[in-house]
Coordinates of C-alpha atoms and ligand atoms in Angstrom, one line a residue:
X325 CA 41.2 51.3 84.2
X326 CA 43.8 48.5 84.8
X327 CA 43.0 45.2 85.6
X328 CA 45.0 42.0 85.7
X329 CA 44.1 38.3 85.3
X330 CA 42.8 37.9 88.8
X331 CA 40.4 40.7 88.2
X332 CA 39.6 40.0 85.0
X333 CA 39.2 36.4 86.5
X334 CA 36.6 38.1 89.2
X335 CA 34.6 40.0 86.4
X336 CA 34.2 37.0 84.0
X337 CA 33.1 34.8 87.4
X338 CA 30.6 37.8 88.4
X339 CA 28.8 37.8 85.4
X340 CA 28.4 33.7 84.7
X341 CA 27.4 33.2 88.1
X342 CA 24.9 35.6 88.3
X343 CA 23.2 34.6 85.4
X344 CA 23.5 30.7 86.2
X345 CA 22.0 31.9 89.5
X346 CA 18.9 33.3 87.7
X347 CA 18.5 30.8 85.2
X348 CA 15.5 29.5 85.9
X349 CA 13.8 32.6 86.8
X350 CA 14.6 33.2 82.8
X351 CA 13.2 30.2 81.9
X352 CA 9.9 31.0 83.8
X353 CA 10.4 34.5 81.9
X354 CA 10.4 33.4 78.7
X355 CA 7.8 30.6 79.4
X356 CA 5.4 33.5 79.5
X357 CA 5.8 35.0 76.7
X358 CA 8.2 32.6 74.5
X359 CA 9.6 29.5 74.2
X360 CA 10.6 29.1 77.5
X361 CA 14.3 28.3 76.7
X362 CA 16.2 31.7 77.8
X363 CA 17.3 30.2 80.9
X364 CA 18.8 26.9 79.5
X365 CA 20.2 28.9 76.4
X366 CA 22.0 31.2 79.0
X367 CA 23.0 28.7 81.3
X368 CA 24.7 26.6 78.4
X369 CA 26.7 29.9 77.4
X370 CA 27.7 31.1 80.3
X371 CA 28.5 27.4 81.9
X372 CA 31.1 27.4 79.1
X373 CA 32.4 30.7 79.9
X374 CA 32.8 29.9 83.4
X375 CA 34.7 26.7 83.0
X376 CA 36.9 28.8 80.0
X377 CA 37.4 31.9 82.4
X378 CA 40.7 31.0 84.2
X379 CA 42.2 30.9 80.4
X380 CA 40.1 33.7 79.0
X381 CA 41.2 35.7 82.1
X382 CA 44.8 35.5 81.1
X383 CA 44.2 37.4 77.8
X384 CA 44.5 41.2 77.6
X385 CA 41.0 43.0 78.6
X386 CA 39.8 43.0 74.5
X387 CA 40.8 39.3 73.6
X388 CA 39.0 38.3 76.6
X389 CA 35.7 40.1 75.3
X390 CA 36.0 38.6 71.9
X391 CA 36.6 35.1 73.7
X392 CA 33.4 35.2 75.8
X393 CA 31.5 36.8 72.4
X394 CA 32.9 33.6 70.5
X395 CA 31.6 31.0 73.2
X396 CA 28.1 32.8 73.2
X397 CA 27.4 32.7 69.6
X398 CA 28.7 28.8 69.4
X399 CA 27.1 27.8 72.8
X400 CA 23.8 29.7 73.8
X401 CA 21.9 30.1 70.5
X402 CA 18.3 31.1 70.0
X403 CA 18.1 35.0 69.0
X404 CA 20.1 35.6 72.1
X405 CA 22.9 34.4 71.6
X406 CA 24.3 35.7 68.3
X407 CA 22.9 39.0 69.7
X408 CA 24.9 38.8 73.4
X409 CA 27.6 37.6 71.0
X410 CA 28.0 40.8 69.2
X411 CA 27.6 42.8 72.3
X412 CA 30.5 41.4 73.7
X413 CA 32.2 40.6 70.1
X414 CA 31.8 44.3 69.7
X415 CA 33.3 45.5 73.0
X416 CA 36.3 43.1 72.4
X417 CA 37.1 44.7 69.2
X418 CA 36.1 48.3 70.4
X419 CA 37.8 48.7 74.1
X420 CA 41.6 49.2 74.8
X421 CA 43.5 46.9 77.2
X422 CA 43.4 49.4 79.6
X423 CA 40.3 51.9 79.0
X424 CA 39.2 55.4 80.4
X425 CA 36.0 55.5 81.5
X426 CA 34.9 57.9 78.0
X427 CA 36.7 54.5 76.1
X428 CA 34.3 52.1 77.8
X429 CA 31.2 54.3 77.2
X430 CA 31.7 54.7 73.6
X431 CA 32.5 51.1 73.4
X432 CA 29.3 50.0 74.8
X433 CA 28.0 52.6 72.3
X434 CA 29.4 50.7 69.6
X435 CA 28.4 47.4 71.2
X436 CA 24.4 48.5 71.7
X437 CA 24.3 49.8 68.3
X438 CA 25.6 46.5 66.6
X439 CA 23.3 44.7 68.8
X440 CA 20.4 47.0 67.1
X441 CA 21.8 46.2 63.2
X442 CA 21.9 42.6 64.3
X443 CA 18.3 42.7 65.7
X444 CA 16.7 45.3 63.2
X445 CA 15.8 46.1 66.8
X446 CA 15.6 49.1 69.0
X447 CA 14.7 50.6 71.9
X448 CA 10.8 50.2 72.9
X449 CA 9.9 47.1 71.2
X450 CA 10.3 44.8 74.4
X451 CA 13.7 43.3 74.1
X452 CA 17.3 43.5 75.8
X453 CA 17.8 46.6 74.5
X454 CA 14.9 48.5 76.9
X455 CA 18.1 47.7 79.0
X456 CA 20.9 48.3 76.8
X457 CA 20.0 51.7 75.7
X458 CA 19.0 53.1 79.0
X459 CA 22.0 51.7 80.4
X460 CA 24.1 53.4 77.8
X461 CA 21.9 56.7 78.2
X462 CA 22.6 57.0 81.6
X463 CA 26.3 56.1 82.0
X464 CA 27.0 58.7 78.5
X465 CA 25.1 61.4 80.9
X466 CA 27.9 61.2 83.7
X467 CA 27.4 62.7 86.8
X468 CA 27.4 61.6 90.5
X469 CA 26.2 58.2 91.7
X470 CA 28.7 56.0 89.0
X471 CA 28.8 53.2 89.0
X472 CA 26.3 52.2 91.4
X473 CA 22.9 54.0 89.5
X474 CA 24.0 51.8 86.6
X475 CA 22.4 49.4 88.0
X476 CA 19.1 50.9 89.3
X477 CA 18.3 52.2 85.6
X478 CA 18.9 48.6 84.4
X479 CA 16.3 47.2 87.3
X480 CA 13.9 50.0 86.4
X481 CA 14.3 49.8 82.3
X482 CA 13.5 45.8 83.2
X483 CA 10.5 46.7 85.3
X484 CA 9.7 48.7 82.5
X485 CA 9.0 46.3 80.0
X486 CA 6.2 44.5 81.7
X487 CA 3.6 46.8 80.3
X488 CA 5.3 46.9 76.5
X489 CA 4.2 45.1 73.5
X490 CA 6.4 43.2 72.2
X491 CA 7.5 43.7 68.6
X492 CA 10.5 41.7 67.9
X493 CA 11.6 38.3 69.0
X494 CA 9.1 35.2 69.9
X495 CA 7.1 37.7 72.1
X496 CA 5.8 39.5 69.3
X497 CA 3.6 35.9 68.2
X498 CA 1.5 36.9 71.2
X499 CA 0.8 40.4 69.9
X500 CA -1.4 41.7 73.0
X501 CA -0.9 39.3 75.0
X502 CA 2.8 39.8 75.8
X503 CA 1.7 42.8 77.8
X504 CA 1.9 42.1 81.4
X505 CA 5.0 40.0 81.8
X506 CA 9.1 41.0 81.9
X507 CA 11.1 40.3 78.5
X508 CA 13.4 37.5 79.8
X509 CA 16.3 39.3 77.7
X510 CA 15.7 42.5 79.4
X511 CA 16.2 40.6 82.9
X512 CA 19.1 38.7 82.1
X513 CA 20.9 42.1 80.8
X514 CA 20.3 43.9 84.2
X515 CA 21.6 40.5 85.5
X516 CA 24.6 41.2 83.9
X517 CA 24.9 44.6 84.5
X518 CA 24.5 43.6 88.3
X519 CA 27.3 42.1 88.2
X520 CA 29.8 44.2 86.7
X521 CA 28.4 47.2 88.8
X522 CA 29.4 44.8 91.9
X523 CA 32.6 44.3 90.1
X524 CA 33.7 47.8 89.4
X525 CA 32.6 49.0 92.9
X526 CA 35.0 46.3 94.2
X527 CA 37.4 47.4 92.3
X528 CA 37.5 50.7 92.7
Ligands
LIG1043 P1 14.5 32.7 71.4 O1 13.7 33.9 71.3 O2 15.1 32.4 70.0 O3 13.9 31.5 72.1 P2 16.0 33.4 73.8 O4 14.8 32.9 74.5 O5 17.3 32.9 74.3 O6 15.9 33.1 72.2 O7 16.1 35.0 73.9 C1 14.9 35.8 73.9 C2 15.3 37.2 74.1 O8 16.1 37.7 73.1 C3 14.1 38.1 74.2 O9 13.6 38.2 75.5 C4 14.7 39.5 73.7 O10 15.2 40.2 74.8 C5 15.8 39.1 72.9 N1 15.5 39.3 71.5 C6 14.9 38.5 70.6 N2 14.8 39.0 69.4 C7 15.5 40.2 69.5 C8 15.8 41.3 68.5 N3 15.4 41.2 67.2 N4 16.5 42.3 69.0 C9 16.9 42.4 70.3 N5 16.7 41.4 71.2 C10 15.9 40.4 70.8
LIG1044 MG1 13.3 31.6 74.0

């Protein structure tokens, strides 16, 4: 895939706005079953990221990654953000200028899995990665329906996590009683997968 600074522009737009857009639906989130800060946290990272993207834009694809990675660990902050920093940290270091679409998946395979060392986290305990992983399971599968289904699993894998216990993060203080309500992380990574579903379907 090639893009240019425009596009990359697009992308790096797609994904801060849509988050911004749901910020306080994360708050509410994580007011359930945390500290009820995911929304603010976000909003500061990705505020910065938006006002930085016309010069993060102009880098090559990988540079642009590490730059949005950088401002998420320094701006957003909580567990989230040094763990959307590697995922994106992790991508930058991982994906060509210009990759095939094997090259993005096994960089988002390198991405998830630092995500997990950084966590001592994996799949099933309640946490972005009950979007990560499925995500990464389905687009590694292939098949028909790319990149649009992308973001049906993510939807689903969120959904998914209303009934889990959590057993990492803030949640897991409540024990039981984190059953019954969406891991704000979870939501905010099909937020972001949203939009760069919307964004490769408009590129394409
Ligand atoms: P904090 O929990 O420090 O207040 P946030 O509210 O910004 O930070 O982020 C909470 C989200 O971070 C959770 O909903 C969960 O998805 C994610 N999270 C927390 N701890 C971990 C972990 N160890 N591994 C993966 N994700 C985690
Ligand atoms: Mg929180």
């Amino acid at each position: 895939m090639n893009t240019d600074a425009a596009a990359r522009a697009r992308l790096i737009r797609a994904i801060a706005e849509t988050v911004l857009a749901h910020a306080d639906e994360l708050t509410d989130l994580d007011q359930a079953i945390g500290d009820g800060d995911h929304g603010l946290n976000m909003k500061r990272g990705f505020e910065t990221v938006l006002a930085e993207s016309a010069t993060l834009a102009e880098q090559p694809l990988p540079a642009m990654l590490t730059g949005i990675g950088k401002t998420l660990v320094m701006r957003v902050g909580g567990a989230s953000g040094p763990l959307y920093g590697t995922l994106f940290l992790t991508l930058g270091k991982t994906l060509p200028a210009e990759p095939t679409a094997a090259e993005a998946g096994a960089a988002l395979a390198a991405a998830v899995d630092a995500v997990k060392a950084r966590g001592k986290s994996e799949a099933g305990q309640k946490t972005m990665l009950d979007v990560l992983v499925p995500v990464l399971d389905d687009l590694k599968a292939g098949g028909a329906g790319l990149p649009a289904r992308l973001a049906m699993v993510a939807h689903a894998a969120a959904e998914a996590t209303v009934p889990m216990r959590a057993v990492r993060g803030r949640a897991s203080f409540l024990g039981e009683r984190s059953i019954g309500h969406m891991d704000p992380g979870a939501r905010s990574s099909a937020l972001m997968v949203d939009a760069v579903v919307a964004w490769l379907e408009e590129q394409a």
